[in-house]
Amino acid sequence: MLETSLRTLLGPTGWLSEPEDVEPFLVDWSGHCCVRPIGVARPASTADVAATVKLCARADVVIIPQGGRTGLVAGNFPHDRNSIILSLSRMNKVEPITPGDFCVSVGAGVVLGQLHAALNDTDLILPLHLGSEGSAQIGGLIATNAGGNMAFRYGMMQDMVLGLEVVLPDGEIWNGMRRLIKDNCGFQLRRLFCGSEGRLGIITGAVLKLQPAPRSHATALMALPDLQAAVVFGETLRRTFGEAVIGLEFINDTALAIALQQIGELKFPFDVPAPAYLLAEIASTIPGIDLVAEMENALAAGLQRGQLTNAVIAQNNTQRAALWKLRDELPEGQRREGPQCHHDVSVPVSQIAEFVNVCSADAEALVPGIRVCAFGHMGDGNIHYNFSTPAGGNFDDKEEELSAAVYARVDEFGGSVAAEHGLGRLKTGLADTYRSASERDLMRRLRVAFNPTDILNPGVIVD
Amino acid sequence: MLETSLRTLLGPTGWLSEPEDVEPFLVDWSGHCCVRPIGVARPASTADVAATVKLCARADVVIIPQGGRTGLVAGNFPHDRNSIILSLSRMNKVEPITPGDFCVSVGAGVVLGQLHAALNDTDLILPLHLGSEGSAQIGGLIATNAGGNMAFRYGMMQDMVLGLEVVLPDGEIWNGMRRLIKDNCGFQLRRLFCGSEGRLGIITGAVLKLQPAPRSHATALMALPDLQAAVVFGETLRRTFGEAVIGLEFINDTALAIALQQIGELKFPFDVPAPAYLLAEIASTIPGIDLVAEMENALAAGLQRGQLTNAVIAQNNTQRAALWKLRDELPEGQRREGPQCHHDVSVPVSQIAEFVNVCSADAEALVPGIRVCAFGHMGDGNIHYNFSTPAGGNFDDKEEELSAAVYARVDEFGGSVAAEHGLGRLKTGLADTYRSASERDLMRRLRVAFNPTDILNPGVIVD
């Protein structure tokens, strides 16, 4: 019945139910889903999304909204046969840009890389870059409140959303596609849907704030005596260059050593390895400034004071890309190395080194010889705190214990057990372990208020 | 009964019920409240706020949270005798700053100016400046999602809130005082309370994101042939200086002429008046740059192309203050001129001039000779669109018609009828005229979910 209605509504390209057609939608970056849904709806318009939702609501069938399937927490997997996947990928239109408004309207299915390309001819940017940008879609990036390398400078996805269009769980459409920075006409609904992981509504379109593109850059890799030195020098760079600091990544020795060993094309610019590294990028639109010279001054001062043991500045875009590649390939390097155990967490910036040191001691006590790959975003305290097995060994079946120890420390440090990847189906139980009764209750109330029949993405954020 | 309990709980300085003690709490920048509440609670701790809320909930007495009483929309006036005012002013502690975390924890009652002063010894700023900063309190600024001059660059209050502590309508405390940029551990509650105008909970504390203080500034006042030229040159400045543009205010001829006439100490830097003015400030933390020279280049180019008819750059801090005073005293100038009719609205940036022109024609048709004072924030499309009576005349009792015409145009231009001042009790009905049924319904659901007994600030945002 529902199938017939959906096929009639959406046409043969808009409704997929053959196993081989559905299969690709059951894989994302977190793995493979074993529950096969009724089918995959691929509406091409907001009206069709709304009609699809109404049909499902009437049939009491669950809807799993899906973007580019780059999530890492199984946030868009069906958990029940009695469900459909709703893919936004056909709603991929970038509207013409009015440059003076410093914003752009897009469909939820626009891929982030596609938007970057559409902005290429302008001198405006959407300052959001992450490893998945070739596949990740705007709707999913908003629904998961994506972060990335520049969040400490430009904010997270929620800070870039001016307007939204959302199909609600009853199939009504909320048109909040306003092109306004200032809009205090009631509760900030546009912000509430950011990070709601498909629980409160299906994002179908957005107006995104754009920024002027920087005209000049300077990118440097620094070697430091330890991670605390990276924390301190990171602060120094932010105080020196202020708003010009747009990237500030730290890497521990083990993470870079593994990546260098596994990925042949990486170029290590120093003679000897160091205990910690800092990758910094400054950028500005202001004409007539020499950022490379200013960065040289800052690094020279750091070397002289012994805060840095070595440093290199990219002299051209090729070198700049090579430095960033050292950072960007860390996950791939660790993947190639073998079994791993991941944690996407955040703590206050000043406590990054202390957190890593304490966690590493915990882990060593549990699994002697365990290798800690710690890297991430110094500007916002977001640590990708990952384990690789001891060289030639294994985790001794202690993955759960290892993770529990990390998350307990996160809580102790006032951090977040889900920094930028969200909760999905993998971390909702974990979040429940740490959030207060009042916080869980507020989230439950929100879910019930917006999605009373639990038709949208059940099992995520609040059960 | 309730009075006795509150006096026992809060002590003689924490509970005021004598008419002369209560009176000062019945006046704000929007006027005077005629409904006298049972009294004023002034708790000094979060626990006391929670206990006060529980006592009121048990007695079925309404609570009106109150900050610095600088609101312009009667958002914190009791609407019913059976209510108390809850003033947060005693919760005014600024916690010690950990500079490396680029944030600060404050009580809700901290006055914005007090926080600026506390940051004076650091090289960090909270980039929020507005006319009321000598009285406005952080809790109220968050609850009303304050904007100000730099919102297009640094965001509104909601963009500065990392953590929050909120007492909920049932007296439970939500402790969300996290010092984290990235925290995707569920719905973004910290953002939802921003702009909620006391309807969802009482904000008792906040962690605010700080920014590095700029080291150099350049401030310029420009004369232009018309308001559209100001829109165009504003865009040029933003494209030229990008992230360095931190202020971009426009003023129409009438607004400045009235202020100059009414306020003797204002210094007009040009020989002849112009149809429109633009006040721009650029700033940067980057060392070794000469922003004044760069601004001179940009202005010279604008003069040469005929985009500007005149321009002046502040050569020192005294001149800089004098230029800003021209902008800051516009409301006071208009107040002294006599009866006025105010509108705090926003439209997409590129349409500011067109909006002002169309509205002014509407108004002239209604009240010939009416004087339009239009000024505001070019970077975010926020227009303070105000009328003064025709010289020596009056509004002919057409204030409501005049405002209705303005708001209808706002709607037509895709704007907001409440840009940065919020809805309060004055504009909630207006908002209902323009918002869609689905938007009103979502807001109602939010209110019911969080504040089911309607004990908190009834009549605001959603009735």
XYZ file of C-alpha atoms in Angstrom, chain A residues 98-102 123-124 144-145 147-148 151 153 156 158-159 168 170 173-174 178-197 199-200 212 215 235 238-244 283-289 291 294 346-350 377 380 382 414-420 422-423 431 435-436 438-439 442-443 445-447 449-450 452 461-462, chain B residues 98-102 123-124 144-145 147-148 151 153 156 158-159 168 170 173-174 178-197 199-200 212 215 235 238-244 283-289 291 294 346-350 377 380 382 414-420 422-423 431 435-436 438-439 442-443 445-447 449-450 452 461-462:
186
model
C 23.404 37.819 -4.396
C 26.930 38.853 -3.422
C 25.841 41.882 -1.381
C 23.837 39.701 0.972
C 26.845 37.573 1.927
C 35.348 36.169 -3.449
C 33.154 34.599 -0.796
C 24.805 16.966 12.740
C 26.141 20.482 13.414
C 32.626 21.266 13.006
C 35.926 20.889 11.195
C 35.239 26.086 14.053
C 37.393 30.919 14.208
C 30.270 25.368 13.712
C 24.980 26.218 13.485
C 26.785 29.536 13.289
C 8.037 18.497 10.234
C 3.423 15.630 10.534
C 6.522 22.610 6.044
C 8.221 25.264 8.152
C 15.219 34.118 5.784
C 18.387 35.837 4.629
C 18.847 37.699 7.905
C 21.597 37.907 10.491
C 19.255 39.527 12.988
C 15.857 37.961 13.469
C 14.608 37.988 17.056
C 11.024 37.278 16.133
C 10.559 34.500 18.673
C 12.416 31.344 19.643
C 15.515 30.669 17.525
C 14.086 27.695 15.622
C 16.808 27.967 12.996
C 19.357 27.173 15.680
C 17.347 24.422 17.328
C 17.264 22.261 14.195
C 21.069 22.464 13.919
C 22.455 19.335 15.528
C 19.037 17.749 15.954
C 20.185 14.689 13.932
C 14.868 13.886 15.314
C 12.846 17.111 15.121
C 34.891 37.228 2.478
C 43.610 37.059 0.118
C 47.624 30.457 22.731
C 46.087 33.339 18.827
C 47.080 36.318 20.940
C 49.554 37.447 18.313
C 47.400 37.058 15.229
C 43.905 37.151 16.695
C 41.180 36.775 14.109
C 43.765 35.853 11.461
C 44.908 34.262 6.722
C 43.526 37.687 6.020
C 41.555 39.671 3.483
C 43.300 42.926 4.386
C 45.336 44.183 1.426
C 49.011 44.989 1.688
C 50.108 42.694 4.487
C 51.615 37.328 6.677
C 54.804 38.119 10.424
C 36.461 17.875 23.601
C 37.819 19.500 26.748
C 38.624 23.123 27.598
C 41.540 24.221 25.418
C 43.950 24.872 28.287
C 41.730 21.094 16.877
C 38.428 24.473 20.211
C 38.384 18.956 20.093
C 34.228 19.092 31.991
C 34.352 17.988 28.383
C 31.992 16.507 25.826
C 31.895 12.823 24.871
C 30.587 13.847 21.439
C 32.419 16.898 20.172
C 31.769 17.175 16.459
C 27.207 13.764 17.112
C 25.504 10.896 18.915
C 25.495 10.301 26.366
C 24.138 13.747 31.068
C 22.136 14.936 34.021
C 17.391 17.447 33.814
C 19.330 17.567 30.545
C 14.721 18.589 28.399
C 15.867 16.693 25.321
C 10.546 16.994 26.000
C 11.886 18.576 22.841
C 11.617 15.307 20.948
C 7.001 18.302 21.399
C 8.244 18.198 17.804
C 5.362 13.097 19.198
C 19.874 11.536 20.806
C 17.010 10.467 23.100
C 41.629 31.310 32.266
C 43.128 33.161 29.299
C 44.020 30.038 27.348
C 40.377 28.963 27.211
C 39.260 32.187 25.520
C 43.941 41.199 25.680
C 40.570 39.567 25.242
C 16.851 38.684 24.339
C 19.682 37.568 22.026
C 22.741 42.280 18.667
C 24.539 45.603 18.461
C 26.801 41.345 14.971
C 31.216 40.301 12.233
C 24.733 37.994 18.107
C 23.677 33.471 20.830
C 26.993 33.109 19.027
C 13.621 25.594 34.747
C 9.657 23.505 37.834
C 18.515 23.436 37.611
C 20.035 22.635 34.230
C 30.556 23.887 29.691
C 33.582 25.759 28.390
C 33.445 24.082 24.989
C 33.169 25.299 21.421
C 32.301 21.830 20.189
C 29.665 19.913 22.094
C 27.358 17.836 19.908
C 26.071 15.726 22.744
C 22.407 16.121 21.826
C 20.089 19.007 21.054
C 21.755 22.430 21.306
C 19.963 23.547 24.471
C 22.496 26.313 25.025
C 21.339 27.920 21.793
C 17.640 27.370 22.399
C 17.599 29.461 25.574
C 19.202 32.392 23.721
C 16.403 34.691 22.655
C 13.779 32.802 24.621
C 12.871 35.993 26.547
C 9.690 31.886 28.532
C 11.603 28.600 28.770
C 41.465 38.454 20.929
C 45.593 46.039 18.207
C 29.848 45.854 0.223
C 33.626 44.280 3.250
C 35.147 42.744 0.146
C 38.283 44.856 0.551
C 38.864 44.340 4.253
C 36.953 41.132 4.920
C 37.108 40.026 8.524
C 38.682 43.354 9.531
C 40.351 46.568 13.151
C 42.908 43.816 13.408
C 45.105 41.977 15.844
C 47.755 41.237 13.215
C 51.000 43.044 14.086
C 52.775 45.351 11.688
C 49.880 46.617 9.594
C 45.072 50.083 8.705
C 44.782 50.970 3.806
C 15.805 43.901 9.302
C 15.863 43.100 5.592
C 18.501 41.448 3.381
C 21.502 43.779 3.222
C 21.310 44.402 -0.513
C 23.686 48.279 10.831
C 23.391 42.818 8.911
C 19.163 45.867 10.712
C 11.540 38.924 3.473
C 12.626 40.748 6.598
C 12.032 40.501 10.322
C 9.642 42.753 12.264
C 11.809 42.223 15.359
C 15.479 42.354 14.454
C 17.443 42.833 17.660
C 12.881 40.968 20.594
C 9.121 40.680 20.951
C 4.702 38.728 15.236
C 4.415 34.328 11.198
C 3.082 31.224 9.555
C 3.516 26.216 11.464
C 6.006 28.650 12.992
C 6.348 25.170 16.815
C 6.905 28.052 19.219
C 4.952 23.544 21.403
C 8.321 24.683 22.716
C 6.687 26.860 25.346
C 7.194 21.498 26.531
C 9.447 23.609 28.739
C 3.773 23.762 30.726
C 6.671 35.385 22.249
C 3.664 33.050 22.286
